[in-house]
Structure formats: structure tokens, C-alpha cells
Amino acid sequence: MIPLRIGVMGLGTVGAGVFQVLERNSGEIARRTGRGLQVTQVSRRNLDAARELVGDRATVVADPHAIATSPDIDVVVELIGGTTLARDLVLLALRHGKHVVTANKALLAVHGEEIFGEARRLGLTVSFEAAVAGGIPVIKMLREGLSANRISWLAGIINGTTNFILTEMRDRGLPFADVLQEAQRLGYAEADPTFDIEGVDAAHKLALMGAIAFGMPVQFDSVYVEGITALHSQDIRYAGQMGYRIKLLGIARRRDDAGGVELRVHPTLVPEKCLMASVEGAMNAVMVQGDAVGTTLHYGKGAGSEPTASAVVADLVDIARLASAAPEHRVPSLSFQPDALQNLRVLSIDEVVTAFYLRLVVADRSGVLADITRILAAHDISLDAVRQRESSHGEQQTDLVVLTHETIESALRAALKDIQALPSVLQPVVALRKEELA
Amino acid sequence: MIPLRIGVMGLGTVGAGVFQVLERNSGEIARRTGRGLQVTQVSRRNLDAARELVGDRATVVADPHAIATSPDIDVVVELIGGTTLARDLVLLALRHGKHVVTANKALLAVHGEEIFGEARRLGLTVSFEAAVAGGIPVIKMLREGLSANRISWLAGIINGTTNFILTEMRDRGLPFADVLQEAQRLGYAEADPTFDIEGVDAAHKLALMGAIAFGMPVQFDSVYVEGITALHSQDIRYAGQMGYRIKLLGIARRRDDAGGVELRVHPTLVPEKCLMASVEGAMNAVMVQGDAVGTTLHYGKGAGSEPTASAVVADLVDIARLASAAPEHRVPSLSFQPDALQNLRVLSIDEVVTAFYLRLVVADRSGVLADITRILAAHDISLDAVRQRESSHGEQQTDLVVLTHETIESALRAALKDIQALPSVLQPVVALRKEELA
């Protein structure tokens, strides 16, 4: 069989990884696939740098449009990034009859509906294993491995930068700003880290996983997003003393009782005995709860040249196998058949149900705790644990840490308003969500 | 499209799970697959019990041969167990043009070559996700998710019974025999637990994973197997004091330096900081090291009615999608193309390279440690750590615990022979292998 002819648009770190993995493991991959996979064209603005990498083994062009429209390419790998040029190129490539593999979560989170729709109309595949959790095959696991299950929830550490920062904040007791600076120096955070630290990157990935898990359109705009920039190392310490670690989780949960789904990204307390708590540094992990399988967890590197290339190439292998088969033999991009997607409502954050960690700086006098518990009770919120800590702010102050049982967020917000109005509550209350992941 | 017609041979715990999951999630599964999956025939010796479960929704027969030969069945699910009748039935079903899904690791470990060969000849599929690690989609992960990688090693906790026993021995400091009895009472161990506690079940699964990871025929007979029956809780305690836990691991490792692969099942010390060390009770986990992706880990329930059914049904969904596609569009049973399998040599245990934990009961007098280190050094074995512990055997005795660096097993065995001959070594030396899994 003739080799699959691959065009890589954007020969940066990941593109180079794809080229190198396909070259280094060509024998192994051909043994698996029964067909060669060959990068025949690459694009990069810096032609010399590209030629240095690929030599005369692939054609080098400066303009990726040439690849998207080339008659000699079967699949394009889009690694340009961003949502403007990448969108144009992907649509152009599809209209020229090419399957598409992309690592671009932002593109699919924002323009997924249009891109998947166009691919479907043309009987082509858009694959994106590399867009979520790097080398861990979570997309395949959700779309195929767990296809017997009704998924009830999934929770992921799906941004390595923030997990690295949180790990360092905990291990070394340093404030967010210091650790961020170090992460930038080490290359774990970008010069402009906004997308990572504000949770946007995780929200992109969560929107994709949620769509696949529940069979709904990609709804990035409806994801509730809260980053880690406001997190105090003090809360990481207090959480640790109560047996919890704080992780930035992307959570998708089916809420049949409310006729919708929760899609949310925020710092979350998780029990330190849970495997998720042990996912350290820049590693990623995704937990999935299905009705038949129970809980599964999938762990690995969420970024980097070759881990991401591993996912891109796995998609290419699938395409090499199925490119000439009829579309009905392929797994649908969003896991469910296009005409079977449901317009599930994404709940507002007010409707979300979780437990909470609260930290209050209060005046050190009697009756304060009684006032607070009375207010929580009035809003139907019950207490799981209370701890008093010496405050670093002054002798007349005390830190009060409260763990609540599960409550609807609107009730918690109403209670916090009342608590904040107490004269003995001296600073804005810190409220973090807590999940048992069981 | 007409539904896929499924015949379940052997309606026991797992068979009932398959029936129930397919029925409960039929809507969800059809939304994914674009095609119904219907159990239309089941076999069970106890017809009444079967009828109670399936009602009039499926034909009940006593003899599974009727299903294997039925013209109205597209796929058979073999859940009979064992390697005799199951073999006959699977071959019969293939010769009657049916795809096969099985959870039977023993069958494939022993008769895999014959069965996969027959399926290939007939253009049919034999799927076995449920045969390894229950609901965790490790077969799909190895065959498809990591297809870009040259796998260097994998290590799995792939037997829930032994992991439950080891967890209890550690948590409660109890001897093996007591915990086994309790496990039998709780249903975690069978009345005849030999296959589990002697490591045979894990070896079946390892033989399958090794074949898929490296592209070699299934070589169960060549797997080195050592169970947990001789394990002392004392060693679990000492290992813990040195930062290790003891797990029964199935390990497959490529050894290019020796021109072969290691396939071995044995109790193994693993660092307690490694995620594998936190896999408790009856849970399963598989770690895989690929050259592009790095290390990944996959965790979940390794047994039970519905987790196993989750894997069986995932295989059925794949078949529903691909049954009518040409064979070249399907993933080969053993991941690699049949004509690309390599007859990799399985190394003898003498050739295996690992670090070791040694426990020696020695006379409490000077010069003993010097003698021992001298012997190890003479066999080119270097020490990583030594600890002396008060022996429970008597006042004149001391427990000496030694961790070695990596060594070839033959050297260790030769050294042990010399050490054992020392008059100051009072009991047989306990030697356990240690892996850093990094």
C-alpha cells in the first residue's frame, strides 16, 4: 500500500517531534499499521531552520496554504496554533479533501462546531488526541475504551503549568508570584502565562472532553473558569493540615437532577489519599467515572515535543488504517453520531453542587463561630470540620477554617454575604471548592 | 442499520454484566455507534436462571455449540472459561464466520497462536480487552493509543486478589495464610486460589501484553512466574521502613543489549512515592514506558461483573463499527501485522537485570557484614543501602537488610550461594527484586 502522505503545517517544537518520531519509529509503526507514514511536506517561516531538520526528506514551504491545497497530501497536521489562521487552514485543507490532525485545543474549543460540521459534510476526519492531556490517550479512552459506559463525571489535571506552580507552592511554601517567575525562567510557563494561570487552557480541554463524554456540542463559552492567580500558599498549607491538596481541576459532571451538566475549571481541594493528589509537577491525569467501569485514572505527560507527537502520530496511524474506509466505519469526532448530539444545558455556577473550604479571618472573641455556623445552617449548609489557626495578621485575629458538606453554590454565596457582613469577620472570606472524587 | 446480533456463551457473573450493561445503556451506546447492539442468544446450563435474567429478550440455550454455529449471530462472546471447551467453541464460532470477543486470558495465553491464526485466515476479529486488567482499556491503549511509540517496558498490577492480600498484609501486619483465608471469606479469592496466588493469572495477562507491546507471538510458557505464597509480612515491614512497598508485578522489558525481552511475574519492591505503590486493594494498574510518550499509567477496577462487561462491550462497539469493513481497516489482534511479528527471545531469569532486597538472619558478631559485602563485590554487585534490625528469632541473631544496585540475576544467585555458605548466615536468605519504575 502506498504510504500515507502527511503535511505538517508549523514545524515548531511539536512539529519537529512529529517528524522525528515518525522517522525514528518508522519501522515499528509500519509493522503495526501495515502502511508507511511519511511526512512529505512541512511549512515554516524560517525555511533554513526547517531544512536543517528535515534535510531533503520532505519539501519545505514557507506558506502553509501550499500544504492545505497540495494534491500530494492525504492528511495535514495543523500545528500553527491560534484560532484565526489555523481555522482558515483547517477548513481549506478539508475542502481540498484532506483529513486533519490537530493539537490545537483553542481552535476546536472555539470553532469546533464549524470544523467538525465541515469534516462531516465532506466525509473526512478531524482528530485531536494531542489537544487534551498531551501523550495520554484520553480522547481514545473516552471515545472508544469506555464506550460501554454512561459517563457520570470526569475530572482532570489538564494543565501542566499550573500543576507545576501548585506543586512548588506547596513543597516550598512560596507565594504564587515567586513560583510563576521561576516557572517562566525554567520554561514551564510562557512569557504571557495568562491562558494557563487563568484556567483558559484547561477550559478549552474540558469543553472538548465534556462534549465527548456526554454527547453534546463543544460549549467553551459556557465553561465556568477560575484560575490560580488568587491562591494563597496559606490555604495550600491549611488544606494540607486537613488532609487535602489543592489542584486546578477541570470537572465535567452530569446533573440529571438539574437537567444539565456542570463544566467548570477551578482550584479544588482533593483528598491527599486520592491518586489525583499525587500527580505532581507538570504531569497530567484524567479520572473518569462510568456506570459500568467505575473509576479509572489515566496519567502521563501533558505537554512537550515528543509526548504531544505521540498523540499526533497515534491519530495518524488511525487515519492510515481507516482513510479509505467508508465514514461509517470511523469513530465520530465527538464520539457520538453527529445526529445524536444532545443540546445539554451547561449549568450556571450558581447551580453547581460541591463541598467548600472556607477561610475566615475573624476577631478573636467568643461567639464568632456560633454566628457563622448559625448563618450556614440558615442556608442549609452543614459543617464537616472546623479548625482554628493562629493568624499571621495580628494578635487579636484568628484564622478560622471551615469545611462544609455539599451545598448548592447559590446557597453558599448567600451565606457568605451574610457572614461577610458580621463585624467580627475582618477580611474577605476565602472560598475554595472541595471534591472527594469518589 | 440492522443491530449487531450477539451470542453470549456462558451467562455467569460477567455474562450477566454484559447483558445488563447493553440493556441499560442501549440508548447511549446506539448514539455512539450508530447501530444497535443486541444480545439475541445466551447459553447457560441452568436454563431457568438464564431465563430469569433475560426474560423473552433473548433465546436461551443450554448448549453453547448452538450459539457458535447459529446463522443468526454476528459475534460470540466467550465467557465459558478454561482452555478446552472454550477453545473448541471459539474455533467453531470462527469457522462459522463469527467475530469473537473473550475475557479468557488463559485461553489466549495458551492457544492464542492457533486462535489468532484461524481468525486471520478467515478475516475475522478476536478481541480481548476484558482479558487484561478488567475495565481499564489497556489493550486499546497499547494497540492504538501508544502506536507511535517503541515500548521499552511495561509493568502491571494485574491481579486483584494478590494485590488485595498484599495490601492487607501490609496494613494489618498479618501473615499470608491468615489474609488469604479472609480474602476467600470476602470473595476476593477463589476456593482454589492457586492461579492467583502463584502468579499464573498475572502471567497469562503479561504474556498477552508483552506480545502486543513488542510485536511477538504470545509466549506464556516462557514467562518467569513467582507468586506471593512465600512472602513474609516481616519483609513487607522492612521494605516499608526503607521507603518501598511490595507489589506482585508483571513486567515486560525490552532488552536490546541481550537480544530479547524479559517477561516475568514476581513480588517486587517499588518506591512508595511511585503511583504504583498507591494502587491498593483489588485495584489494577498498568504503567507503560514508550520512547515518545515517556511514562503513562492506567488505573481502575481489574475485575468484577460490570467493569469486565465494560471492556467486553467496548470490543463489541468496535466490531459493530468495523464488522463490514475490509480486514485491513481493522487493528490486528496482536497490534502488529501478523507477518510483522518477531520471534523475540524471552530471556531466562538468569539473564534478567534488577536491583535486589536481601534479608539475612545472621549471627550477631563482628565481621559478618564485611564477609557479605566482600562476596557481593566479588560478584560485581554494589550496595545501595544496608540496615540492621533486631531479629525476632533470638538474642544472638540480627536481621540484616541489604539493597543492591542493579545486577544480572545469575551473579546474584552465585553470590547468594557463597553467602549462604558462611557459618554466620543462620537461615536461608530472602531475596526479592526491586524496581524503580522510572
XYZ file of N, CA, C and O in Angstrom, chain A residues 21 24-25 28-29 31-34 135 137 140-141 144-151 213-215 254 275 278 291-293 295-301 306-307 310 313-314 317 321-322 324-325 328-332 335-337 340-342, chain B residues 21 24-25 28-29 31-34 135 137 140-141 144-151 213-215 254 275 278 291-293 295-301 306-307 310 313-314 317 321-322 324-325 328-332 335-337 340-342:
464
model
N 9.680 11.458 15.549
C 9.081 10.190 15.992
C 8.743 9.321 14.786
O 9.015 8.118 14.772
N 12.129 8.069 13.444
C 12.827 7.119 14.323
C 12.073 5.792 14.418
O 12.672 4.724 14.411
N 10.753 5.861 14.512
C 9.962 4.642 14.710
C 9.264 4.177 13.449
O 8.256 3.464 13.521
N 8.802 0.366 13.325
C 7.831 -0.095 14.317
C 6.399 0.288 13.914
O 5.467 -0.515 14.024
N 6.250 1.506 13.412
C 4.914 1.982 13.047
C 4.394 1.245 11.817
O 3.225 0.862 11.749
N 5.208 -1.757 10.994
C 4.874 -3.115 11.448
C 3.471 -3.142 12.040
O 2.748 -4.138 11.924
N 3.102 -2.058 12.729
C 1.764 -2.021 13.327
C 0.700 -1.749 12.276
O -0.344 -2.384 12.238
N 0.976 -0.741 11.424
C -0.050 -0.181 10.551
C -0.181 -0.939 9.240
O -1.228 -0.891 8.592
N 0.877 -1.613 8.854
C 0.858 -2.277 7.551
C 0.965 -1.258 6.428
O 0.651 -1.550 5.275
N 0.359 13.333 25.693
C 0.563 11.970 25.235
C -0.401 10.944 25.804
O -0.445 9.808 25.336
N -3.572 8.928 26.084
C -4.659 8.757 25.088
C -6.046 8.891 25.715
O -6.840 7.959 25.691
N -9.076 8.846 23.031
C -9.385 7.476 22.607
C -10.070 6.703 23.725
O -11.003 5.941 23.497
N -9.608 6.927 24.941
C -10.188 6.227 26.074
C -11.657 6.614 26.235
O -12.514 5.754 26.406
N -13.626 5.481 22.802
C -13.664 4.071 22.420
C -13.528 3.134 23.619
O -14.309 2.206 23.779
N -12.509 3.386 24.444
C -12.235 2.451 25.535
C -13.380 2.321 26.520
O -13.616 1.244 27.069
N -14.093 3.429 26.756
C -15.180 3.397 27.737
C -16.548 3.528 27.067
O -17.516 3.981 27.687
N -16.628 3.100 25.791
C -17.859 3.335 25.028
C -19.066 2.585 25.572
O -20.200 2.868 25.196
N -18.857 1.639 26.471
C -19.991 0.912 27.059
C -20.700 1.711 28.135
O -21.805 1.370 28.537
N -20.043 2.768 28.603
C -20.487 3.433 29.825
C -21.327 4.676 29.593
O -21.117 5.422 28.643
N -22.224 4.901 30.508
C -22.784 6.226 30.679
C -21.828 6.943 31.626
O -21.657 6.537 32.772
N -21.155 7.973 31.143
C -20.176 8.690 31.962
C -20.922 9.590 32.931
O -21.779 10.369 32.518
N -17.666 13.135 26.360
C -18.173 12.282 27.435
C -19.695 12.201 27.412
O -20.273 11.139 27.659
N -20.347 13.323 27.116
C -21.801 13.373 27.256
C -22.543 13.415 25.922
O -23.772 13.316 25.903
N -21.813 13.587 24.815
C -22.504 13.653 23.525
C -23.234 14.963 23.340
O -24.437 14.979 23.094
N -22.370 15.154 34.985
C -23.759 15.040 34.565
C -24.650 15.352 35.763
O -24.405 14.844 36.864
N -5.409 9.263 44.180
C -4.271 9.269 43.263
C -4.057 10.641 42.626
O -2.932 11.044 42.355
N -1.531 12.916 44.045
C -0.123 12.561 43.858
C 0.395 12.896 42.465
O 1.510 12.543 42.120
N -20.647 4.284 34.543
C -21.557 3.490 35.368
C -21.179 2.010 35.405
O -21.471 1.326 36.388
N -20.529 1.510 34.355
C -20.136 0.101 34.372
C -18.726 -0.075 34.915
O -18.461 -0.913 35.768
N -17.807 0.725 34.451
C -16.392 0.512 34.760
C -16.014 1.017 36.151
O -15.017 0.576 36.720
N -14.455 3.891 38.552
C -13.489 4.976 38.372
C -12.228 4.471 37.686
O -11.666 3.464 38.096
N -11.781 5.170 36.664
C -10.484 4.870 36.067
C -9.647 6.145 36.088
O -10.190 7.249 36.175
N -8.344 5.977 36.034
C -7.447 7.142 36.002
C -6.360 6.913 34.963
O -5.862 5.790 34.807
N -6.014 7.988 34.272
C -5.038 7.909 33.189
C -4.038 9.031 33.368
O -4.424 10.192 33.459
N -2.776 8.669 33.421
C -1.726 9.576 33.889
C -0.556 9.613 32.920
O -0.201 8.573 32.357
N 0.036 10.779 32.730
C 1.218 10.862 31.886
C 1.621 12.305 31.642
O 1.121 13.221 32.310
N 2.520 12.489 30.678
C 2.988 13.828 30.368
C 1.957 14.569 29.537
O 1.511 14.069 28.508
N 7.813 15.423 22.253
C 7.542 14.037 21.857
C 6.269 13.452 22.474
O 5.573 12.689 21.803
N 5.928 13.769 23.739
C 4.635 13.274 24.230
C 3.474 13.762 23.358
O 2.564 12.990 23.035
N 3.499 11.918 20.188
C 2.970 10.561 20.361
C 1.472 10.519 20.064
O 0.971 9.598 19.399
N 0.796 11.247 16.243
C 1.110 10.099 15.391
C 0.085 8.972 15.592
O -0.284 8.277 14.645
N -0.418 8.808 16.823
C -1.462 7.796 17.040
C -2.692 8.116 16.191
O -3.303 7.218 15.592
N -1.893 7.149 12.657
C -1.976 5.702 12.453
C -3.437 5.287 12.250
O -3.763 4.507 11.344
N -5.079 3.640 8.775
C -5.893 2.418 8.707
C -7.232 2.660 8.044
O -7.720 1.832 7.285
N -7.845 3.793 8.348
C -9.255 3.969 8.015
C -9.523 4.969 6.901
O -10.676 5.156 6.498
N -9.309 5.005 3.785
C -10.033 4.571 2.593
C -11.322 3.816 2.928
O -12.026 3.361 2.046
N -11.626 3.671 4.221
C -12.871 3.003 4.600
C -14.024 3.997 4.541
O -13.815 5.212 4.588
N -18.759 5.553 7.861
C -19.480 4.926 8.978
C -18.604 3.945 9.755
O -18.962 3.530 10.850
N -17.471 3.563 9.189
C -16.569 2.676 9.918
C -15.688 3.429 10.903
O -14.998 2.821 11.704
N -15.685 4.755 10.793
C -14.810 5.540 11.658
C -15.528 5.958 12.933
O -16.748 6.066 12.961
N -14.751 6.236 13.963
C -15.322 6.759 15.201
C -15.641 8.237 14.970
O -14.799 8.967 14.477
N -16.847 8.681 15.296
C -17.169 10.095 15.069
C -16.238 11.007 15.880
O -15.831 10.649 16.984
N -17.253 11.487 19.277
C -17.581 10.219 19.914
C -18.998 9.749 19.603
O -19.207 8.595 19.283
N -19.973 10.633 19.707
C -21.351 10.283 19.404
C -21.643 10.614 17.945
O -21.007 11.498 17.356
N -22.601 9.917 17.351
C -23.007 10.218 15.988
C -23.495 11.666 15.924
O -24.207 12.116 16.828
N -26.854 12.519 16.823
C -27.276 12.055 18.149
C -26.779 12.978 19.266
O -26.964 12.692 20.438
N -26.148 14.086 18.888
C -25.690 15.017 19.933
C -26.903 15.653 20.611
O -27.900 15.954 19.962
N -26.789 15.848 21.899
C -27.878 16.477 22.653
C -27.444 17.868 23.098
O -26.324 18.045 23.541
N -25.453 -4.278 31.034
C -24.874 -3.016 30.553
C -25.431 -2.686 29.166
O -25.809 -1.549 28.886
N -29.074 -1.572 29.769
C -29.220 -0.295 30.475
C -28.734 0.874 29.621
O -29.352 1.927 29.579
N -27.617 0.678 28.922
C -27.026 1.782 28.162
C -27.281 1.680 26.667
O -26.547 2.254 25.871
N -27.476 5.099 24.935
C -26.166 5.770 24.911
C -25.229 5.087 23.896
O -24.518 5.754 23.143
N -25.259 3.757 23.892
C -24.358 3.021 23.001
C -24.768 3.198 21.534
O -23.927 3.395 20.661
N -26.284 5.792 20.346
C -25.912 7.176 19.996
C -24.452 7.235 19.576
O -24.078 8.014 18.706
N -23.620 6.435 20.235
C -22.190 6.439 19.881
C -21.948 5.672 18.583
O -21.218 6.111 17.706
N -22.534 4.472 18.510
C -22.172 3.523 17.470
C -22.944 3.740 16.180
O -22.497 3.324 15.115
N -24.101 4.361 16.281
C -24.953 4.492 15.105
C -25.574 3.163 14.726
O -26.055 2.960 13.619
N -11.789 -3.522 33.429
C -12.384 -2.391 32.732
C -11.409 -1.376 32.200
O -11.782 -0.507 31.408
N -8.976 0.186 29.789
C -8.734 -0.143 28.366
C -7.246 -0.212 28.017
O -6.750 0.545 27.187
N -6.465 -1.508 24.255
C -6.640 -0.427 23.279
C -5.529 0.612 23.400
O -5.023 1.116 22.410
N -5.137 0.893 24.634
C -4.085 1.875 24.858
C -2.781 1.392 24.232
O -2.100 2.141 23.537
N -3.410 0.971 20.178
C -3.775 2.142 19.388
C -3.295 3.452 19.997
O -2.699 4.278 19.325
N -3.562 3.643 21.286
C -3.247 4.934 21.900
C -1.760 5.256 21.881
O -1.368 6.404 21.761
N -0.932 4.231 22.020
C 0.516 4.460 22.059
C 1.210 3.926 20.802
O 2.402 3.598 20.826
N 0.475 3.855 19.690
C 1.013 3.212 18.487
C 2.205 3.956 17.891
O 2.907 3.415 17.042
N 2.456 5.191 18.326
C 3.610 5.943 17.818
C 4.915 5.497 18.451
O 5.984 5.816 17.952
N 4.814 4.750 19.544
C 5.960 4.512 20.398
C 6.643 3.175 20.184
O 6.003 2.172 19.885
N 7.928 3.180 20.396
C 8.649 1.951 20.654
C 8.546 1.755 22.157
O 9.045 2.569 22.940
N 7.855 0.696 22.580
C 7.652 0.455 24.006
C 8.945 -0.117 24.575
O 9.474 -1.095 24.047
N 2.883 -5.341 23.068
C 3.811 -4.225 23.236
C 4.993 -4.346 22.285
O 5.457 -3.348 21.736
N 5.478 -5.581 22.093
C 6.717 -5.756 21.344
C 6.513 -6.360 19.954
O 7.455 -6.433 19.171
N 5.302 -6.831 19.660
C 5.085 -7.431 18.353
C 5.717 -8.797 18.246
O 6.531 -9.073 17.363
N 12.011 -4.711 27.184
C 12.843 -4.921 26.013
C 14.302 -4.895 26.461
O 14.700 -4.029 27.231
N 3.344 6.117 41.792
C 1.895 5.918 41.822
C 1.526 4.453 41.984
O 0.520 4.119 42.602
N 0.633 3.191 45.319
C -0.638 3.615 45.903
C -1.834 2.868 45.326
O -2.976 3.207 45.619
N 9.030 5.397 24.017
C 10.143 6.320 23.778
C 9.680 7.739 23.496
O 10.401 8.696 23.774
N 8.473 7.906 22.953
C 7.996 9.271 22.690
C 7.172 9.797 23.865
O 7.361 10.910 24.331
N 6.271 8.998 24.361
C 5.306 9.481 25.362
C 5.897 9.549 26.761
O 5.395 10.265 27.622
N 6.463 7.965 30.433
C 5.730 7.016 31.269
C 4.261 7.399 31.353
O 3.925 8.537 31.610
N 3.380 6.429 31.134
C 1.958 6.646 31.381
C 1.470 5.587 32.349
O 2.083 4.522 32.475
N 0.373 5.876 33.033
C -0.206 4.909 33.958
C -1.717 4.879 33.780
O -2.340 5.918 33.562
N -2.275 3.685 33.874
C -3.695 3.490 33.646
C -4.239 2.634 34.771
O -3.730 1.539 35.022
N -5.256 3.134 35.449
C -5.684 2.600 36.730
C -7.194 2.366 36.749
O -7.951 3.173 36.180
N -7.633 1.303 37.378
C -9.072 1.068 37.509
C -9.351 -0.303 38.087
O -8.459 -0.984 38.590
N -10.620 -0.701 38.001
C -11.015 -1.998 38.537
C -10.593 -3.108 37.581
O -10.914 -3.064 36.400
N -19.491 -5.783 36.134
C -19.690 -4.665 35.208
C -18.384 -4.053 34.690
O -18.323 -3.679 33.513
N -17.320 -3.943 35.504
C -16.062 -3.467 34.909
C -15.591 -4.366 33.767
O -15.157 -3.884 32.714
N -17.739 -3.793 30.832
C -17.382 -2.541 30.163
C -16.383 -2.800 29.045
O -16.499 -2.254 27.938
N -18.029 -4.930 26.142
C -18.925 -4.125 25.311
C -18.135 -3.140 24.446
O -18.503 -2.881 23.292
N -17.033 -2.603 24.974
C -16.188 -1.718 24.147
C -15.695 -2.476 22.919
O -15.674 -1.937 21.810
N -18.561 -2.745 20.494
C -18.791 -1.483 19.784
C -17.808 -1.353 18.623
O -18.190 -0.993 17.501
N -18.771 -1.277 14.544
C -18.321 -0.258 13.585
C -17.615 -0.881 12.384
O -17.777 -0.449 11.264
N -16.817 -1.925 12.649
C -15.878 -2.380 11.632
C -16.212 -3.732 11.024
O -15.514 -4.178 10.124
N -18.227 -4.827 8.937
C -18.425 -4.936 7.489
C -17.294 -4.268 6.699
O -17.318 -4.242 5.476
N -16.314 -3.710 7.399
C -15.172 -3.114 6.699
C -14.179 -4.206 6.328
O -14.181 -5.289 6.902
N -8.236 -5.069 6.401
C -7.073 -4.177 6.550
C -7.414 -2.888 7.277
O -6.530 -2.168 7.707
N -8.705 -2.592 7.417
C -9.095 -1.395 8.167
C -9.107 -1.639 9.668
O -9.269 -0.724 10.455
N -9.004 -2.917 10.063
C -9.088 -3.210 11.492
C -7.706 -3.235 12.129
O -6.705 -3.463 11.468
N -7.691 -3.022 13.438
C -6.434 -3.128 14.174
C -6.137 -4.612 14.351
O -7.006 -5.373 14.779
N -4.929 -5.067 14.024
C -4.636 -6.502 14.173
C -4.776 -6.938 15.636
O -4.486 -6.158 16.538
N -1.888 -6.300 17.626
C -1.406 -4.941 17.443
C -0.526 -4.788 16.211
O -0.684 -3.850 15.447
N 0.415 -5.696 16.032
C 1.289 -5.665 14.865
C 0.685 -6.529 13.767
O -0.055 -7.474 14.038
N 1.015 -6.207 12.521
C 0.561 -7.013 11.400
C 1.098 -8.433 11.573
O 2.262 -8.612 11.950
N 4.399 -9.301 10.530
C 5.472 -8.450 11.059
C 5.857 -8.848 12.483
O 6.648 -8.180 13.119
N 5.264 -9.946 12.974
C 5.643 -10.379 14.325
C 7.083 -10.874 14.316
O 7.537 -11.492 13.358
N 7.803 -10.585 15.398
C 9.198 -11.027 15.507
C 9.297 -12.099 16.576
O 8.688 -11.969 17.636
